Amino acid sequence: MNAHTDFRPGTGTDATRRQVFAWGLWDWGSAAFNAVILTFVFSVYLTDAVGDDLPGSISASTWLGWALGIAGFAIAVLAPVSGQKYDASGRRKRSLGVLTFATVALMAAMFFVRDDHHFLWLGLVLLGAGSVIFELANVPYNAMLSQVSTEKNIGRVSGFGWSMGYFGGIVLLLLCYTGFIAGDGDTRGFLSITTGDGLNIRLVALLAAVWFAVFALPVLFAVPEKPHQRSDDDRRVGFVESYRVLWNDLKELWNEDRRIVWYLGASALFRDGLAGVFTFGAVLAVTVYEISAADVLLFGVAANVVSAVGALVAGRVDDRVGPKAVIVASLASMIVVGGVLLVVSGPLMFWVFGLLLCLFVGPAQSSARTFLVRITPAGREGQMFGLYATTGRAVSFLAPTLFGFFAWWFGADRAGIAGLLLVLASGLVALLAVRAPERSVVG
């Protein structure tokens, strides 16, 4: 097997700039869930306000970690089934629409989570269910990349979508901060929204839902459904059978090139650790490092900018030294910086080392994709990235579960950092055993 092959997406030869832009707008809109709901606003509201007086010895942060852990397990179970159904039915765009607006509905329902610990369970259920459906929506969305790109521009199109997600998060976080959260006292933001019963944050959840809905619409109108081409092997499989198909694919890969299998496992580990850094960073900023809930949004803006810059710079380094070196250096640096965060205290230290941590997140995420591209056999890109998504979901419960376990075991939210570092270290060790892609000149 040739270890390095050209990446050929295949079906986007007639895609227009309008279609590419419409596709990227979904990523821009999806920042409403990633940045506002999951990371910087609603999750912080659950732990810092709704659950701050939760009775019992288990903190709201621990419950959040476990809730997201359960959600991750559900994603791992459902992802193989849903991905195969999208391919078998030929209804990729319809699946994207249904899953997107189901996520929007759950986001809108978060308006009913009042600032009272009795509503914590409702908030956790909505956040967990939203996480599952949102991640499943990403499967058909990412599959549509081949419909809006060609062999010559897939990197630029993919990078455009990635950057749209970062910058969409920045714009929406600034709107939320200035309009609903900035300031002190009983009313916040230039809209002077009352903080009573958490109304200002609950309205942010509604704004995020509307934001996602509006920017998700263009792709559903501009990009046509991919024509479904039946083959002799094209068949719909049931829930159990889908895992038999997955197992057969893995056995085939093991016999042809075990490096791919090892990389899928290693990348699943460190990608889960990277996700955990963003998921729990805002929670730790408030509960451990004494940053106000309002200033967390400013940190979120800075974190997105730093991560985007890191990814852009790493793209050039990747072409010079290869993706493995970029990923190894990024993970090792994150582990060192995370170790420092375990012992330092105060807002200033979090701003310095938290942003330094984010500087290495973008490069690791970006080069993780190019590593797989470089070792993928020609003509099997769809299968490889399907397995890439599936293996990632299969361990997506590890970081939140270990964060919750360490926070519970040591009785301190700060200790949850050790759980995240353990996942990153496991991924780094596993990656070191994987042979780097052969160097080749990229045209």
Coordinates of C-alpha atoms in Angstrom, one line a residue:
M1 CA 0.0 0.0 0.0
N2 CA 1.2 3.5 -0.8
A3 CA 1.4 5.3 2.5
H4 CA 0.9 8.7 1.0
T5 CA -1.8 9.4 -1.6
D6 CA -3.5 12.4 -3.0
F7 CA -6.7 13.5 -1.3
R8 CA -9.5 13.4 -3.9
P9 CA -12.9 14.6 -2.6
G10 CA -14.7 13.9 -5.8
T11 CA -18.1 15.5 -6.3
G12 CA -17.8 19.3 -5.8
T13 CA -16.6 20.1 -9.3
D14 CA -19.6 22.3 -10.0
A15 CA -19.8 24.0 -6.6
T16 CA -20.2 27.7 -6.7
R17 CA -18.7 30.3 -4.3
R18 CA -22.2 30.9 -3.0
Q19 CA -22.6 27.2 -2.1
V20 CA -19.2 27.2 -0.4
F21 CA -20.2 30.3 1.6
A22 CA -23.5 28.8 2.5
W23 CA -21.8 25.6 3.7
G24 CA -19.4 27.7 5.8
L25 CA -22.3 29.7 7.4
W26 CA -23.5 26.5 9.1
D27 CA -20.1 26.4 10.9
W28 CA -20.5 30.1 11.7
G29 CA -23.9 29.4 13.2
S30 CA -22.9 26.2 15.1
A31 CA -20.6 28.4 17.3
A32 CA -23.9 29.3 19.1
F33 CA -23.9 25.8 20.6
N34 CA -20.1 25.2 20.9
A35 CA -19.0 28.6 22.2
V36 CA -22.1 30.0 24.0
I37 CA -24.0 26.9 25.2
L38 CA -21.4 24.3 25.8
T39 CA -18.3 26.3 26.7
F40 CA -18.6 29.9 27.9
V41 CA -22.1 30.8 29.0
F42 CA -24.8 28.2 29.7
S43 CA -22.5 25.5 31.2
V44 CA -21.0 28.2 33.5
Y45 CA -24.5 29.4 34.4
L46 CA -25.3 25.8 35.4
T47 CA -22.3 25.4 37.7
D48 CA -21.8 29.0 39.0
A49 CA -25.4 30.1 39.5
V50 CA -28.0 27.3 39.1
G51 CA -26.1 24.7 41.1
D52 CA -24.0 26.9 43.4
D53 CA -26.1 26.0 46.4
L54 CA -26.7 22.4 45.4
P55 CA -27.2 20.2 48.5
G56 CA -25.0 17.2 49.0
S57 CA -21.3 16.5 48.7
I58 CA -21.2 16.3 44.9
S59 CA -20.6 19.7 43.1
A60 CA -22.5 21.0 40.1
S61 CA -19.2 20.8 38.1
T62 CA -18.9 17.1 38.9
W63 CA -22.5 16.5 37.8
L64 CA -21.8 18.5 34.6
G65 CA -18.8 16.3 33.9
W66 CA -20.8 13.1 34.4
A67 CA -23.7 14.4 32.3
L68 CA -21.4 15.1 29.4
G69 CA -19.7 11.8 29.9
I70 CA -23.1 10.0 29.4
A71 CA -23.7 12.2 26.4
G72 CA -20.4 11.1 24.9
F73 CA -21.2 7.5 25.4
A74 CA -24.6 8.0 23.7
I75 CA -22.7 9.6 20.7
A76 CA -20.4 6.6 20.5
V77 CA -23.3 4.2 20.4
L78 CA -25.3 6.2 17.8
A79 CA -22.7 7.6 15.5
P80 CA -22.0 4.4 13.5
V81 CA -25.7 3.8 13.0
S82 CA -26.6 7.3 12.0
G83 CA -23.6 7.7 9.6
Q84 CA -24.5 4.5 7.7
K85 CA -28.1 5.5 7.5
Y86 CA -27.2 8.9 5.9
D87 CA -25.2 7.0 3.2
A88 CA -27.8 4.3 2.7
S89 CA -30.8 6.6 2.4
G90 CA -29.1 9.3 0.2
R91 CA -30.7 12.0 2.4
R92 CA -27.7 13.7 3.8
K93 CA -29.1 17.3 3.6
R94 CA -32.4 16.3 5.1
S95 CA -30.7 14.6 8.0
L96 CA -28.6 17.7 8.6
G97 CA -31.7 19.9 8.7
V98 CA -33.6 17.6 11.1
L99 CA -30.7 17.3 13.5
T100 CA -29.8 21.0 13.3
F101 CA -33.3 22.2 14.2
A102 CA -33.7 19.5 16.9
T103 CA -30.6 21.1 18.5
V104 CA -32.1 24.5 18.1
A105 CA -35.2 23.4 19.9
L106 CA -33.2 22.1 22.8
M107 CA -31.2 25.3 23.0
A108 CA -34.4 27.3 23.0
A109 CA -35.8 25.1 25.9
M110 CA -32.8 26.2 28.0
F111 CA -34.7 29.4 28.6
F112 CA -36.8 27.5 31.1
V113 CA -33.8 26.7 33.3
R114 CA -34.1 29.2 36.2
D115 CA -31.5 30.2 38.7
D116 CA -32.5 27.5 41.2
H117 CA -30.8 24.3 42.0
H118 CA -34.0 22.4 41.4
F119 CA -33.6 23.3 37.7
L120 CA -30.0 21.9 37.5
W121 CA -31.3 18.5 36.3
L122 CA -33.3 20.1 33.5
G123 CA -30.3 22.0 32.4
L124 CA -28.1 19.0 32.5
V125 CA -30.6 16.9 30.5
L126 CA -31.0 19.6 27.9
L127 CA -27.2 20.2 27.6
G128 CA -26.5 16.5 27.4
A129 CA -29.2 15.8 24.8
G130 CA -28.2 18.8 22.8
S131 CA -24.6 17.6 22.8
V132 CA -25.6 14.3 21.3
I133 CA -27.8 15.6 18.6
F134 CA -25.4 18.4 17.7
E135 CA -22.5 16.0 17.3
L136 CA -24.7 13.7 15.1
A137 CA -25.5 16.7 13.0
N138 CA -21.8 17.2 12.3
V139 CA -21.6 13.8 10.6
P140 CA -23.7 14.8 7.5
Y141 CA -22.3 18.4 7.6
N142 CA -18.7 17.2 7.3
A143 CA -19.7 14.7 4.7
M144 CA -21.0 17.6 2.5
L145 CA -17.4 18.9 2.3
S146 CA -16.9 16.7 -0.8
Q147 CA -20.0 18.4 -2.4
V148 CA -18.6 21.9 -2.1
S149 CA -14.9 21.3 -2.9
T150 CA -12.6 19.9 -5.5
E151 CA -9.2 18.2 -5.4
K152 CA -7.5 21.6 -5.8
N153 CA -9.4 23.6 -3.2
I154 CA -10.6 21.1 -0.5
G155 CA -7.9 22.4 2.0
R156 CA -9.0 26.0 1.5
V157 CA -12.7 25.1 1.7
S158 CA -12.2 23.1 4.8
G159 CA -10.1 25.8 6.4
F160 CA -12.7 28.4 5.5
G161 CA -15.3 26.4 7.4
W162 CA -13.0 25.9 10.3
S163 CA -12.2 29.7 10.5
M164 CA -15.9 30.6 10.2
G165 CA -16.6 28.5 13.3
Y166 CA -13.9 30.4 15.3
F167 CA -15.0 33.9 14.1
G168 CA -18.7 33.1 14.4
G169 CA -18.0 32.3 18.1
I170 CA -16.1 35.5 18.6
V171 CA -18.9 37.7 17.1
L172 CA -21.6 36.0 19.0
L173 CA -19.7 36.0 22.3
L174 CA -19.2 39.7 22.0
L175 CA -22.9 40.3 21.3
C176 CA -23.8 38.2 24.3
Y177 CA -21.3 40.0 26.5
T178 CA -22.1 43.6 25.6
G179 CA -25.9 43.1 25.3
F180 CA -26.7 40.7 28.2
I181 CA -23.8 40.1 30.6
A182 CA -21.4 43.1 30.9
G183 CA -21.6 45.2 34.1
D184 CA -22.5 44.8 37.7
G185 CA -25.7 45.0 39.7
D186 CA -29.2 43.8 39.0
T187 CA -29.3 44.7 35.3
R188 CA -26.6 43.8 32.7
G189 CA -25.5 44.8 29.3
F190 CA -26.5 47.7 27.2
L191 CA -30.0 46.2 27.0
S192 CA -30.3 46.5 30.8
I193 CA -31.6 42.9 31.2
T194 CA -32.4 41.9 34.8
T195 CA -30.3 39.1 36.4
G196 CA -33.3 38.0 38.4
D197 CA -34.0 34.3 38.1
G198 CA -31.1 34.2 35.6
L199 CA -33.2 36.0 32.9
N200 CA -30.2 37.6 31.1
I201 CA -28.5 34.2 30.6
R202 CA -31.7 32.5 29.7
L203 CA -32.3 35.1 27.0
V204 CA -28.7 34.4 25.7
A205 CA -29.8 30.8 25.2
L206 CA -32.7 32.0 23.1
L207 CA -30.4 34.3 21.1
A208 CA -28.0 31.4 20.5
A209 CA -30.9 29.2 19.2
V210 CA -32.1 31.9 16.8
W211 CA -28.5 32.6 15.6
F212 CA -27.9 28.9 14.8
A213 CA -31.3 28.5 13.1
V214 CA -30.7 31.6 10.8
F215 CA -27.2 30.7 9.7
A216 CA -28.0 27.0 9.2
L217 CA -30.7 27.8 6.6
P218 CA -28.5 28.8 3.7
V219 CA -26.8 25.4 3.3
L220 CA -30.1 23.7 3.1
F221 CA -31.2 25.9 0.2
A222 CA -27.9 26.5 -1.7
V223 CA -26.3 23.0 -1.7
P224 CA -28.3 20.3 -3.5
E225 CA -28.8 16.9 -2.1
K226 CA -26.1 14.5 -3.3
P227 CA -27.5 12.1 -6.0
H228 CA -27.9 8.7 -4.5
Q229 CA -26.0 6.1 -6.5
R230 CA -26.9 2.5 -5.6
S231 CA -24.3 -0.2 -5.9
D232 CA -24.3 -3.9 -5.3
D233 CA -23.0 -3.4 -1.8
D234 CA -25.5 -0.6 -1.0
R235 CA -27.9 -1.9 1.6
R236 CA -29.5 -0.5 4.7
V237 CA -28.4 -2.3 7.9
G238 CA -29.9 -2.4 11.3
F239 CA -28.5 -1.3 14.6
V240 CA -26.6 -4.5 15.4
E241 CA -25.6 -5.1 11.8
S242 CA -24.0 -1.7 11.6
Y243 CA -21.4 -2.7 14.2
R244 CA -20.7 -5.9 12.2
V245 CA -19.9 -3.7 9.2
L246 CA -17.7 -1.4 11.3
W247 CA -15.8 -4.4 12.7
N248 CA -15.3 -5.8 9.2
D249 CA -13.9 -2.4 8.1
L250 CA -11.5 -2.4 11.0
K251 CA -10.3 -5.9 10.3
E252 CA -9.7 -5.0 6.6
L253 CA -7.7 -1.9 7.7
W254 CA -5.7 -4.0 10.2
N255 CA -4.7 -6.4 7.4
E256 CA -3.8 -3.7 4.9
D257 CA -2.2 -1.0 7.0
R258 CA -2.2 -1.2 10.8
R259 CA -0.8 2.3 11.1
I260 CA -4.2 3.7 10.1
V261 CA -5.9 1.7 12.9
W262 CA -3.3 2.8 15.5
Y263 CA -3.7 6.4 14.4
L264 CA -7.4 6.3 14.6
G265 CA -7.1 5.1 18.2
A266 CA -4.4 7.6 19.2
S267 CA -6.2 10.6 17.6
A268 CA -9.5 9.6 19.2
L269 CA -7.7 9.9 22.6
F270 CA -6.0 13.2 22.2
R271 CA -8.9 14.8 20.3
D272 CA -11.1 14.1 23.3
G273 CA -8.6 15.7 25.5
L274 CA -8.6 18.8 23.3
A275 CA -12.3 19.0 23.4
G276 CA -12.2 18.7 27.2
V277 CA -9.9 21.7 27.5
F278 CA -12.5 24.0 25.8
T279 CA -15.5 22.3 27.5
F280 CA -14.2 22.8 31.1
G281 CA -11.9 25.7 30.7
A282 CA -14.7 28.3 31.3
V283 CA -16.0 26.4 34.3
L284 CA -12.6 26.2 35.9
A285 CA -12.0 29.9 35.1
V286 CA -14.9 30.8 37.4
T287 CA -14.8 28.1 40.1
V288 CA -11.1 27.9 40.5
Y289 CA -9.3 31.0 39.2
E290 CA -11.9 33.6 40.3
I291 CA -12.6 35.1 36.9
S292 CA -16.1 36.7 36.8
A293 CA -18.7 35.0 34.7
A294 CA -18.9 38.1 32.6
D295 CA -15.1 38.2 31.9
V296 CA -15.2 34.5 30.9
L297 CA -16.7 35.7 27.6
L298 CA -13.8 38.0 27.0
F299 CA -11.5 35.1 27.6
G300 CA -13.5 33.1 25.2
V301 CA -13.0 35.7 22.5
A302 CA -9.3 35.8 23.1
A303 CA -9.1 32.0 23.2
N304 CA -10.8 31.7 19.8
V305 CA -8.4 34.3 18.3
V306 CA -5.3 32.6 19.7
S307 CA -6.5 29.1 18.6
A308 CA -7.2 30.4 15.1
V309 CA -3.8 32.0 14.8
G310 CA -2.1 28.9 16.1
A311 CA -3.9 26.8 13.5
L312 CA -2.9 29.2 10.7
V313 CA 0.8 29.2 11.7
A314 CA 0.9 25.4 12.2
G315 CA -0.4 24.9 8.7
R316 CA 2.8 26.2 7.3
V317 CA 4.9 24.3 9.9
D318 CA 3.0 21.1 9.0
D319 CA 4.0 21.4 5.3
R320 CA 7.7 21.8 6.4
V321 CA 8.1 19.1 9.1
G322 CA 5.0 17.0 8.8
P323 CA 1.8 16.7 11.0
K324 CA 3.2 14.2 13.6
A325 CA 5.8 16.7 14.8
V326 CA 3.2 19.4 15.1
I327 CA 0.8 17.2 17.0
V328 CA 3.5 15.8 19.4
A329 CA 4.9 19.3 20.1
S330 CA 1.4 20.7 20.7
L331 CA 0.3 17.9 23.0
A332 CA 3.6 18.0 25.0
S333 CA 3.4 21.8 25.4
M334 CA -0.3 21.5 26.5
I335 CA 0.6 18.9 29.2
V336 CA 3.4 21.2 30.5
V337 CA 1.2 24.3 30.6
G338 CA -1.7 22.3 32.1
G339 CA 0.6 21.1 34.8
V340 CA 1.4 24.7 35.6
L341 CA -2.3 25.5 35.8
L342 CA -2.7 22.8 38.4
V343 CA -0.6 24.8 40.9
V344 CA -1.1 28.5 40.1
S345 CA -4.0 30.6 41.2
G346 CA -5.7 33.9 40.4
P347 CA -7.2 35.5 37.2
L348 CA -3.9 36.8 35.8
M349 CA -2.3 33.3 35.9
F350 CA -5.3 31.8 34.2
W351 CA -5.2 34.5 31.5
V352 CA -1.5 33.9 30.8
F353 CA -1.4 30.1 30.9
G354 CA -5.0 29.5 29.7
L355 CA -4.3 31.4 26.5
L356 CA -1.0 29.7 26.1
L357 CA -2.8 26.4 26.4
C358 CA -5.3 27.5 23.6
L359 CA -2.3 28.4 21.4
F360 CA -1.6 24.7 20.9
V361 CA -5.2 23.5 20.6
G362 CA -5.6 24.8 17.0
P363 CA -2.4 23.3 15.7
A364 CA -3.2 19.9 17.2
Q365 CA -6.7 19.9 15.7
S366 CA -5.6 21.1 12.3
S367 CA -2.7 18.6 11.9
A368 CA -4.8 15.7 13.2
R369 CA -6.8 15.9 10.0
T370 CA -3.8 16.3 7.7
F371 CA -2.1 13.3 9.3
L372 CA -5.0 11.1 8.3
V373 CA -5.2 12.6 4.8
R374 CA -1.5 11.7 4.2
I375 CA -1.9 8.0 5.1
T376 CA -5.3 7.4 3.5
P377 CA -5.4 5.1 0.5
A378 CA -6.7 6.8 -2.7
G379 CA -10.4 6.4 -3.1
R380 CA -11.1 5.5 0.5
E381 CA -11.3 8.9 2.1
G382 CA -14.9 8.7 3.0
Q383 CA -14.5 5.4 4.8
M384 CA -11.4 6.7 6.7
F385 CA -13.1 9.9 7.8
G386 CA -16.2 8.0 8.8
L387 CA -14.0 5.8 11.0
Y388 CA -12.2 9.0 12.2
A389 CA -15.5 10.4 13.4
T390 CA -16.7 7.1 14.9
T391 CA -13.6 6.4 16.9
G392 CA -13.6 10.0 18.1
R393 CA -17.1 9.6 19.4
A394 CA -16.3 6.2 20.9
V395 CA -14.0 7.7 23.5
S396 CA -15.7 11.1 23.8
F397 CA -16.9 10.2 27.3
L398 CA -13.3 9.9 28.7
A399 CA -12.4 13.5 29.3
P400 CA -15.6 14.6 30.9
T401 CA -15.8 11.4 33.0
L402 CA -12.3 11.7 34.2
F403 CA -12.7 15.4 34.9
G404 CA -15.7 14.6 37.0
F405 CA -14.0 11.7 38.7
F406 CA -10.8 13.6 39.7
A407 CA -12.9 16.6 40.9
W408 CA -15.0 14.2 43.0
W409 CA -12.1 12.1 44.3
F410 CA -10.0 15.0 45.5
G411 CA -13.0 17.2 46.4
A412 CA -11.8 20.1 44.3
D413 CA -12.7 21.3 40.8
R414 CA -9.1 22.1 40.2
A415 CA -8.2 18.4 40.3
G416 CA -10.3 17.9 37.2
I417 CA -7.4 19.3 35.2
A418 CA -5.5 16.2 36.0
G419 CA -8.1 14.1 34.4
L420 CA -7.8 16.1 31.2
L421 CA -4.1 15.9 31.2
L422 CA -4.3 12.1 31.6
V423 CA -6.3 11.9 28.4
L424 CA -3.9 14.1 26.5
A425 CA -0.9 12.1 27.8
S426 CA -2.5 8.8 26.8
G427 CA -3.1 10.2 23.3
L428 CA 0.5 11.5 23.1
V429 CA 2.0 8.1 24.1
A430 CA -0.2 6.3 21.6
L431 CA 0.7 8.7 18.8
L432 CA 4.4 8.2 19.5
A433 CA 4.1 4.6 18.4
V434 CA 2.5 5.5 15.0
R435 CA 4.9 6.0 12.1
A436 CA 4.8 9.4 10.7
P437 CA 3.5 9.9 7.1
E438 CA 6.1 9.7 4.4
R439 CA 7.3 13.1 3.2
S440 CA 6.1 14.1 -0.2
V441 CA 5.9 17.3 -2.2
V442 CA 2.4 18.7 -2.1
G443 CA 1.4 20.5 -5.2

